[in-house]
PDB file of C-alpha atoms in Angstrom:
ATOM      1  CA  UNK A1368     109.548  97.867 109.158  1.00 88.00           C
ATOM      2  CA  UNK A1369     110.075  99.697 105.857  1.00 93.00           C
ATOM      3  CA  UNK A1370     111.018 103.361 106.245  1.00 96.00           C
ATOM      4  CA  UNK A1371     109.345 105.916 103.951  1.00 98.00           C
ATOM      5  CA  UNK A1372     110.121 109.542 103.118  1.00 98.00           C
ATOM      6  CA  UNK A1373     107.538 111.692 101.324  1.00 98.00           C
ATOM      7  CA  UNK A1374     108.898 114.555  99.190  1.00 97.00           C
ATOM      8  CA  UNK A1375     106.328 116.935  97.700  1.00 97.00           C
ATOM      9  CA  UNK A1376     105.924 120.713  97.582  1.00 95.00           C
ATOM     10  CA  UNK A1377     102.114 120.392  97.716  1.00 95.00           C
ATOM     11  CA  UNK A1378     100.818 120.244 101.291  1.00 95.00           C
ATOM     12  CA  UNK A1379      97.557 118.671 100.050  1.00 95.00           C
ATOM     13  CA  UNK A1380      99.446 115.862  98.320  1.00 96.00           C
ATOM     14  CA  UNK A1381     101.681 115.293 101.344  1.00 96.00           C
ATOM     15  CA  UNK A1382      98.729 115.095 103.735  1.00 96.00           C
ATOM     16  CA  UNK A1383      96.712 112.797 101.449  1.00 96.00           C
ATOM     17  CA  UNK A1384      99.577 110.349 100.979  1.00 97.00           C
ATOM     18  CA  UNK A1385     100.440 110.407 104.675  1.00 97.00           C
ATOM     19  CA  UNK A1386      96.838 109.554 105.600  1.00 96.00           C
ATOM     20  CA  UNK A1387      96.660 106.696 103.095  1.00 97.00           C
ATOM     21  CA  UNK A1388      99.905 105.187 104.373  1.00 97.00           C
ATOM     22  CA  UNK A1389      99.145 105.649 108.071  1.00 96.00           C
ATOM     23  CA  UNK A1390      95.607 104.299 107.872  1.00 95.00           C
ATOM     24  CA  UNK A1391      96.176 101.343 105.558  1.00 95.00           C
ATOM     25  CA  UNK A1392      99.832 100.272 105.662  1.00 95.00           C
ATOM     26  CA  UNK A1393     101.199 101.119 109.122  1.00 93.00           C
ATOM     27  CA  UNK A1394     101.963  97.457 109.921  1.00 90.00           C
ATOM     28  CA  UNK A1395     104.737  97.282 107.324  1.00 90.00           C
ATOM     29  CA  UNK A1396     105.589 100.902 106.541  1.00 95.00           C
ATOM     30  CA  UNK A1397     106.702 103.789 108.738  1.00 96.00           C
ATOM     31  CA  UNK A1398     106.907 107.408 107.592  1.00 97.00           C
ATOM     32  CA  UNK A1399     110.234 108.766 108.889  1.00 97.00           C
ATOM     33  CA  UNK A1400     110.309 112.047 106.985  1.00 97.00           C
ATOM     34  CA  UNK A1401     108.095 114.501 105.117  1.00 98.00           C
ATOM     35  CA  UNK A1402     109.829 117.139 102.978  1.00 97.00           C
ATOM     36  CA  UNK A1403     108.686 119.935 100.696  1.00 95.00           C
ATOM     37  CA  UNK A1404     111.858 120.624  98.664  1.00 95.00           C
ATOM     38  CA  UNK A1405     115.051 119.005  97.421  1.00 95.00           C
ATOM     39  CA  UNK A1406     117.424 120.495  99.997  1.00 95.00           C
ATOM     40  CA  UNK A1407     115.445 119.313 103.022  1.00 96.00           C
ATOM     41  CA  UNK A1408     114.923 115.969 101.288  1.00 96.00           C
ATOM     42  CA  UNK A1409     118.672 115.388 100.875  1.00 96.00           C
ATOM     43  CA  UNK A1410     119.197 116.003 104.593  1.00 95.00           C
ATOM     44  CA  UNK A1411     116.335 113.663 105.519  1.00 97.00           C
ATOM     45  CA  UNK A1412     117.624 110.903 103.231  1.00 97.00           C
ATOM     46  CA  UNK A1413     121.125 111.115 104.735  1.00 95.00           C
ATOM     47  CA  UNK A1414     119.771 111.084 108.298  1.00 96.00           C
ATOM     48  CA  UNK A1415     116.917 108.577 108.023  1.00 96.00           C
ATOM     49  CA  UNK A1416     118.235 106.176 105.359  1.00 95.00           C
ATOM     50  CA  UNK A1417     114.793 105.323 103.903  1.00 96.00           C
ATOM     51  CA  UNK A1418     113.860 102.115 102.125  1.00 95.00           C
ATOM     52  CA  UNK A1419     111.288 103.821  99.912  1.00 97.00           C
ATOM     53  CA  UNK A1420     110.863 107.432  98.745  1.00 97.00           C
ATOM     54  CA  UNK A1421     107.702 108.969  97.287  1.00 97.00           C
ATOM     55  CA  UNK A1422     109.128 111.719  95.114  1.00 96.00           C
ATOM     56  CA  UNK A1423     107.275 114.570  93.449  1.00 95.00           C
ATOM     57  CA  UNK A1424     108.772 115.635  90.123  1.00 93.00           C
ATOM     58  CA  UNK A1425     107.915 119.306  89.702  1.00 91.00           C
ATOM     59  CA  UNK A1426     109.053 121.347  92.703  1.00 92.00           C
ATOM     60  CA  UNK A1427     110.445 124.885  93.137  1.00 88.00           C
ATOM     61  CA  UNK A1428     114.175 125.451  92.458  1.00 88.00           C
ATOM     62  CA  UNK A1429     115.011 121.788  91.766  1.00 92.00           C
ATOM     63  CA  UNK A1430     112.892 118.866  90.593  1.00 93.00           C
ATOM     64  CA  UNK A1431     112.802 115.223  91.626  1.00 93.00           C
ATOM     65  CA  UNK A1432     115.168 114.061  88.880  1.00 93.00           C
ATOM     66  CA  UNK A1433     117.774 116.604  89.984  1.00 94.00           C
ATOM     67  CA  UNK A1434     117.514 115.293  93.543  1.00 94.00           C
ATOM     68  CA  UNK A1435     118.397 111.785  92.391  1.00 93.00           C
ATOM     69  CA  UNK A1436     121.377 113.090  90.407  1.00 92.00           C
ATOM     70  CA  UNK A1437     122.743 114.781  93.519  1.00 93.00           C
ATOM     71  CA  UNK A1438     122.618 111.599  95.587  1.00 90.00           C
ATOM     72  CA  UNK A1439     125.761 109.618  94.755  1.00 80.00           C
ATOM     73  CA  UNK A1440     124.599 106.217  96.005  1.00 87.00           C
ATOM     74  CA  UNK A1441     120.867 105.473  95.913  1.00 91.00           C
ATOM     75  CA  UNK A1442     120.009 102.708  98.362  1.00 91.00           C
ATOM     76  CA  UNK A1443     116.249 103.161  98.274  1.00 95.00           C
ATOM     77  CA  UNK A1444     113.406 102.532  95.853  1.00 95.00           C
ATOM     78  CA  UNK A1445     111.655 105.488  94.238  1.00 95.00           C
ATOM     79  CA  UNK A1446     107.976 105.929  93.445  1.00 95.00           C
ATOM     80  CA  UNK A1447     107.429 109.135  91.492  1.00 94.00           C
ATOM     81  CA  UNK A1448     104.272 111.128  92.186  1.00 93.00           C
ATOM     82  CA  UNK A1449     103.168 113.789  89.717  1.00 89.00           C
ATOM     83  CA  UNK A1450     100.147 115.470  88.192  1.00 86.00           C
ATOM     84  CA  UNK A1451     101.712 115.174  84.737  1.00 80.00           C
ATOM     85  CA  UNK A1452     101.801 112.130  82.487  1.00 77.00           C
ATOM     86  CA  UNK A1453     104.652 113.259  80.231  1.00 79.00           C
ATOM     87  CA  UNK A1454     107.429 112.199  82.612  1.00 76.00           C
ATOM     88  CA  UNK A1455     106.779 108.457  82.385  1.00 74.00           C
ATOM     89  CA  UNK A1456     109.664 107.633  80.017  1.00 74.00           C
ATOM     90  CA  UNK A1457     112.107 109.699  82.034  1.00 78.00           C
ATOM     91  CA  UNK A1458     110.938 107.993  85.228  1.00 77.00           C
ATOM     92  CA  UNK A1459     111.571 104.573  83.676  1.00 74.00           C
ATOM     93  CA  UNK A1460     115.068 105.638  82.666  1.00 73.00           C
ATOM     94  CA  UNK A1461     115.662 106.730  86.265  1.00 77.00           C
ATOM     95  CA  UNK A1462     114.895 103.142  87.372  1.00 81.00           C
ATOM     96  CA  UNK A1463     111.811 104.194  89.287  1.00 88.00           C
ATOM     97  CA  UNK A1464     109.822 101.417  90.933  1.00 89.00           C
ATOM     98  CA  UNK A1465     106.528 103.059  89.958  1.00 90.00           C
ATOM     99  CA  UNK A1466     104.935 106.247  88.676  1.00 90.00           C
ATOM    100  CA  UNK A1467     101.716 107.476  90.308  1.00 92.00           C
ATOM    101  CA  UNK A1468      99.495 110.168  88.848  1.00 91.00           C
ATOM    102  CA  UNK A1469      97.962 112.690  91.261  1.00 92.00           C
ATOM    103  CA  UNK A1470      95.512 112.697  92.833  1.00 93.00           C
ATOM    104  CA  UNK A1471      96.790 109.361  94.113  1.00 93.00           C
ATOM    105  CA  UNK A1472      94.105 106.769  94.847  1.00 93.00           C
ATOM    106  CA  UNK A1473      94.275 103.854  97.263  1.00 93.00           C
ATOM    107  CA  UNK A1474      94.121 101.176  94.558  1.00 92.00           C
ATOM    108  CA  UNK A1475      97.164 102.477  92.662  1.00 92.00           C
ATOM    109  CA  UNK A1476      99.060 103.032  95.898  1.00 95.00           C
ATOM    110  CA  UNK A1477      98.344  99.460  97.021  1.00 93.00           C
ATOM    111  CA  UNK A1478      99.631  98.061  93.722  1.00 91.00           C
ATOM    112  CA  UNK A1479     102.802 100.162  93.989  1.00 92.00           C
ATOM    113  CA  UNK A1480     103.524  99.036  97.549  1.00 93.00           C
ATOM    114  CA  UNK A1481     102.873  95.420  96.616  1.00 88.00           C
ATOM    115  CA  UNK A1482     105.371  95.802  93.777  1.00 87.00           C
ATOM    116  CA  UNK A1483     107.891  97.176  96.287  1.00 90.00           C
ATOM    117  CA  UNK A1484     107.355  94.250  98.673  1.00 85.00           C
ATOM    118  CA  UNK A1485     107.680  91.654  95.899  1.00 78.00           C
ATOM    119  CA  UNK A1486     110.916  93.227  94.677  1.00 80.00           C
ATOM    120  CA  UNK A1487     112.272  93.283  98.215  1.00 79.00           C
ATOM    121  CA  UNK A1488     111.465  89.582  98.678  1.00 69.00           C
ATOM    122  CA  UNK A1489     113.340  88.688  95.509  1.00 65.00           C
ATOM    123  CA  UNK A1490     116.280  90.885  96.493  1.00 68.00           C
ATOM    124  CA  UNK A1491     116.470  89.335  99.964  1.00 62.00           C
ATOM    125  CA  UNK A1492     116.435  85.853  98.441  1.00 58.00           C
ATOM    126  CA  UNK A1493     118.938  86.430  95.657  1.00 57.00           C
ATOM    127  CA  UNK A1494     121.724  84.683  97.583  1.00 55.00           C
ATOM    128  CA  UNK A1495     119.558  81.918  98.979  1.00 55.00           C
ATOM    129  CA  UNK A1496     121.447  78.688  99.366  1.00 55.00           C
ATOM    130  CA  UNK A1497     119.636  75.398  99.261  1.00 56.00           C
ATOM    131  CA  UNK A1498     121.377  72.914 101.524  1.00 54.00           C
ATOM    132  CA  UNK A1499     120.759  69.289 102.399  1.00 52.00           C
ATOM    133  CA  UNK A1500     123.188  68.322 105.147  1.00 51.00           C
ATOM    134  CA  UNK A1501     124.334  64.807 106.064  1.00 46.00           C
ATOM    135  CA  UNK A1502     125.419  63.165 109.286  1.00 47.00           C
ATOM    136  CA  UNK A1503     127.425  60.142 108.273  1.00 49.00           C
ATOM    137  CA  UNK A1504     125.258  58.355 105.725  1.00 48.00           C
ATOM    138  CA  UNK A1505     122.021  59.820 107.017  1.00 46.00           C
ATOM    139  CA  UNK A1506     120.335  62.748 105.314  1.00 48.00           C
ATOM    140  CA  UNK A1507     119.249  65.602 107.546  1.00 51.00           C
ATOM    141  CA  UNK A1508     116.035  66.376 105.735  1.00 68.00           C
ATOM    142  CA  UNK A1509     116.006  70.127 106.139  1.00 72.00           C
ATOM    143  CA  UNK A1510     116.476  72.916 103.672  1.00 76.00           C
ATOM    144  CA  UNK A1511     118.099  76.251 104.517  1.00 72.00           C
ATOM    145  CA  UNK A1512     116.851  79.563 103.135  1.00 67.00           C
ATOM    146  CA  UNK A1513     119.034  82.616 103.733  1.00 61.00           C
ATOM    147  CA  UNK A1514     117.642  85.499 105.804  1.00 51.00           C
ATOM    148  CA  UNK A1515     119.066  88.848 106.913  1.00 52.00           C
ATOM    149  CA  UNK A1516     120.473  87.233 110.075  1.00 54.00           C
ATOM    150  CA  UNK A1517     121.479  83.787 108.841  1.00 58.00           C
ATOM    151  CA  UNK A1518     119.454  80.811 107.661  1.00 65.00           C
ATOM    152  CA  UNK A1519     115.944  79.569 108.264  1.00 68.00           C
ATOM    153  CA  UNK A1520     115.792  75.768 108.335  1.00 76.00           C
ATOM    154  CA  UNK A1521     112.609  74.109 107.113  1.00 80.00           C
ATOM    155  CA  UNK A1522     111.715  70.464 107.349  1.00 81.00           C
ATOM    156  CA  UNK A1523     111.773  69.255 103.761  1.00 85.00           C
ATOM    157  CA  UNK A1524     108.747  67.036 104.236  1.00 84.00           C
ATOM    158  CA  UNK A1525     106.713  70.132 105.154  1.00 90.00           C
ATOM    159  CA  UNK A1526     107.018  71.304 101.528  1.00 92.00           C
ATOM    160  CA  UNK A1527     103.928  70.411  99.495  1.00 95.00           C
ATOM    161  CA  UNK A1528     105.125  71.424  96.060  1.00 95.00           C
ATOM    162  CA  UNK A1529     107.268  73.929  94.178  1.00 94.00           C
ATOM    163  CA  UNK A1530     106.052  76.041  91.282  1.00 95.00           C
ATOM    164  CA  UNK A1531     108.139  77.602  88.525  1.00 92.00           C
ATOM    165  CA  UNK A1532     107.691  81.334  87.959  1.00 82.00           C
ATOM    166  CA  UNK A1533     110.044  82.376  85.162  1.00 76.00           C
ATOM    167  CA  UNK A1534     113.522  82.550  86.756  1.00 75.00           C
ATOM    168  CA  UNK A1535     112.015  82.292  90.230  1.00 82.00           C
ATOM    169  CA  UNK A1536     110.465  79.493  92.228  1.00 87.00           C
ATOM    170  CA  UNK A1537     107.559  79.615  94.677  1.00 89.00           C
ATOM    171  CA  UNK A1538     107.587  77.020  97.457  1.00 91.00           C
ATOM    172  CA  UNK A1539     104.284  76.056  99.105  1.00 93.00           C
ATOM    173  CA  UNK A1540     104.435  74.611 102.633  1.00 92.00           C
ATOM    174  CA  UNK A1541     101.942  72.489 104.543  1.00 91.00           C
ATOM    175  CA  UNK A1542     101.504  75.223 107.170  1.00 90.00           C
ATOM    176  CA  UNK A1543     100.319  77.695 104.509  1.00 89.00           C
ATOM    177  CA  UNK A1544     103.583  79.557 104.046  1.00 87.00           C
ATOM    178  CA  UNK A1545     104.722  80.580 100.569  1.00 87.00           C
ATOM    179  CA  UNK A1546     108.392  81.305  99.926  1.00 84.00           C
ATOM    180  CA  UNK A1547     109.547  83.078  96.763  1.00 83.00           C
ATOM    181  CA  UNK A1548     113.148  82.374  95.745  1.00 80.00           C
ATOM    182  CA  UNK A1549     115.341  83.896  93.056  1.00 75.00           C
ATOM    183  CA  UNK A1550     116.148  80.413  91.774  1.00 79.00           C
ATOM    184  CA  UNK A1551     114.740  78.355  88.925  1.00 84.00           C
ATOM    185  CA  UNK A1552     112.675  75.258  89.578  1.00 88.00           C
ATOM    186  CA  UNK A1553     115.534  73.257  88.062  1.00 87.00           C
ATOM    187  CA  UNK A1554     117.903  74.611  90.753  1.00 82.00           C
ATOM    188  CA  UNK A1555     115.515  73.583  93.522  1.00 85.00           C
ATOM    189  CA  UNK A1556     114.834  70.212  91.914  1.00 86.00           C
ATOM    190  CA  UNK A1557     118.545  69.386  91.819  1.00 81.00           C
ATOM    191  CA  UNK A1558     118.684  69.798  95.586  1.00 78.00           C
ATOM    192  CA  UNK A1559     115.417  68.098  96.528  1.00 81.00           C
ATOM    193  CA  UNK A1560     115.498  64.986  94.334  1.00 75.00           C
ATOM    194  CA  UNK A1561     118.259  63.552  96.538  1.00 70.00           C
ATOM    195  CA  UNK A1562     115.643  63.016  99.244  1.00 74.00           C
ATOM    196  CA  UNK A1563     113.576  60.718  96.952  1.00 78.00           C
ATOM    197  CA  UNK A1564     110.472  62.589  98.153  1.00 85.00           C
ATOM    198  CA  UNK A1565     110.024  64.941  95.208  1.00 91.00           C
ATOM    199  CA  UNK A1566     109.251  64.338  91.572  1.00 92.00           C
ATOM    200  CA  UNK A1567     108.732  66.625  88.581  1.00 93.00           C
ATOM    201  CA  UNK A1568     105.224  66.158  87.194  1.00 94.00           C
ATOM    202  CA  UNK A1569     105.201  69.111  84.814  1.00 94.00           C
ATOM    203  CA  UNK A1570     107.593  71.774  83.556  1.00 93.00           C
ATOM    204  CA  UNK A1571     106.055  74.064  86.165  1.00 95.00           C
ATOM    205  CA  UNK A1572     105.609  71.721  89.152  1.00 96.00           C
ATOM    206  CA  UNK A1573     107.708  69.627  91.505  1.00 95.00           C
ATOM    207  CA  UNK A1574     105.618  67.721  94.075  1.00 96.00           C
ATOM    208  CA  UNK A1575     106.215  65.947  97.365  1.00 94.00           C
ATOM    209  CA  UNK A1576     105.010  62.374  96.808  1.00 92.00           C
ATOM    210  CA  UNK A1577     104.009  62.051 100.470  1.00 91.00           C
ATOM    211  CA  UNK A1578     101.271  64.663 100.059  1.00 94.00           C
ATOM    212  CA  UNK A1579      99.509  63.135  97.058  1.00 93.00           C
ATOM    213  CA  UNK A1580      96.004  62.106  98.061  1.00 92.00           C
ATOM    214  CA  UNK A1581      94.824  60.674  94.754  1.00 90.00           C
ATOM    215  CA  UNK A1582      95.449  60.518  91.015  1.00 90.00           C
ATOM    216  CA  UNK A1583      92.630  61.722  88.795  1.00 88.00           C
ATOM    217  CA  UNK A1584      92.588  60.056  85.365  1.00 81.00           C
ATOM    218  CA  UNK A1585      89.373  61.467  83.974  1.00 74.00           C
ATOM    219  CA  UNK A1586      90.627  63.331  80.950  1.00 74.00           C
ATOM    220  CA  UNK A1587      94.255  64.391  81.382  1.00 84.00           C
ATOM    221  CA  UNK A1588      96.121  63.045  84.413  1.00 90.00           C
ATOM    222  CA  UNK A1589      96.345  65.253  87.485  1.00 92.00           C
ATOM    223  CA  UNK A1590      97.389  64.836  91.110  1.00 93.00           C
ATOM    224  CA  UNK A1591      95.294  65.992  94.032  1.00 94.00           C
ATOM    225  CA  UNK A1592      97.215  66.937  97.170  1.00 94.00           C
ATOM    226  CA  UNK A1593      95.996  66.485 100.738  1.00 91.00           C
ATOM    227  CA  UNK A1594      95.041  70.163 100.959  1.00 90.00           C
ATOM    228  CA  UNK A1595      92.776  69.864  97.895  1.00 92.00           C
ATOM    229  CA  UNK A1596      95.076  71.529  95.378  1.00 94.00           C
ATOM    230  CA  UNK A1597      95.066  69.840  91.965  1.00 94.00           C
ATOM    231  CA  UNK A1598      98.092  69.967  89.669  1.00 95.00           C
ATOM    232  CA  UNK A1599      98.433  68.688  86.084  1.00 94.00           C
ATOM    233  CA  UNK A1600     100.788  65.884  85.069  1.00 93.00           C
ATOM    234  CA  UNK A1601     102.309  66.475  81.648  1.00 93.00           C
ATOM    235  CA  UNK A1602     102.372  63.713  79.046  1.00 89.00           C
ATOM    236  CA  UNK A1603     106.167  63.874  78.963  1.00 89.00           C
ATOM    237  CA  UNK A1604     106.484  63.303  82.721  1.00 89.00           C
ATOM    238  CA  UNK A1605     103.622  60.837  83.094  1.00 88.00           C
ATOM    239  CA  UNK A1606     105.471  57.469  82.939  1.00 89.00           C
ATOM    240  CA  UNK A1607     108.413  58.511  85.117  1.00 87.00           C
ATOM    241  CA  UNK A1608     106.079  60.059  87.670  1.00 88.00           C
ATOM    242  CA  UNK A1609     103.785  57.001  87.867  1.00 87.00           C
ATOM    243  CA  UNK A1610     106.774  54.734  88.435  1.00 86.00           C
ATOM    244  CA  UNK A1611     108.130  56.987  91.176  1.00 83.00           C
ATOM    245  CA  UNK A1612     104.709  57.261  92.796  1.00 81.00           C
ATOM    246  CA  UNK A1613     104.275  53.463  92.739  1.00 81.00           C
ATOM    247  CA  UNK A1614     107.688  52.940  94.344  1.00 77.00           C
ATOM    248  CA  UNK A1615     106.875  55.482  97.049  1.00 73.00           C
ATOM    249  CA  UNK A1616     103.580  53.740  97.865  1.00 69.00           C
ATOM    250  CA  UNK A1617     105.259  50.329  98.045  1.00 66.00           C
ATOM    251  CA  UNK A1618     107.821  51.611 100.551  1.00 65.00           C
ATOM    252  CA  UNK A1619     105.107  52.658 102.999  1.00 58.00           C
TER     253      UNK A1619
END
């Protein structure tokens, strides 16, 4: 559960944001503090150790930027909330996750929280280690993804395909799970090719040969997986992929 503190001198703004969060996001977010000034906010942050802070900018005595300066180590994400648009550049320089204009609406709030969750996923996965263990000469066909408490082991053959996303990689599993890793597709490929199950078909895709249902040759070549997803095969990868696919079929 992600802990939230709301800091705003406007009671209307505090109540509105609290209602939005409680009604729509209570499964993943918990409000652990509501403050109306900087001094009470500092105490709440020390006591509650929030993951995310909604911070008003203009408040009596001290503003939101001054609050951040007075906190030596910031271990939470900040979403600024303000009725003024002229603080955007300053908010960016303060490494804010987002900047919401009052009155806050549900759509903008949803986007901001989604941005927080995506950033948290990438942060949690930054030290992910991809491991293929061996017992004697036999491959243990599992892959280990790091979690807060250790490693989650996934059967490699349950992975349908991997998709490049800039410096990240999204892994799609047969049970519908999607795992986002702070690793390039090349990093993942280097680990998975040893199993002889996976082959690069495109600069953006690495597929499990066992899940290919058919090859479609009308127009450009593409593979269709057992779940109906279709992925393109690049001209550069075409010959190598077809040879690997043929060898895989012959082994069965």
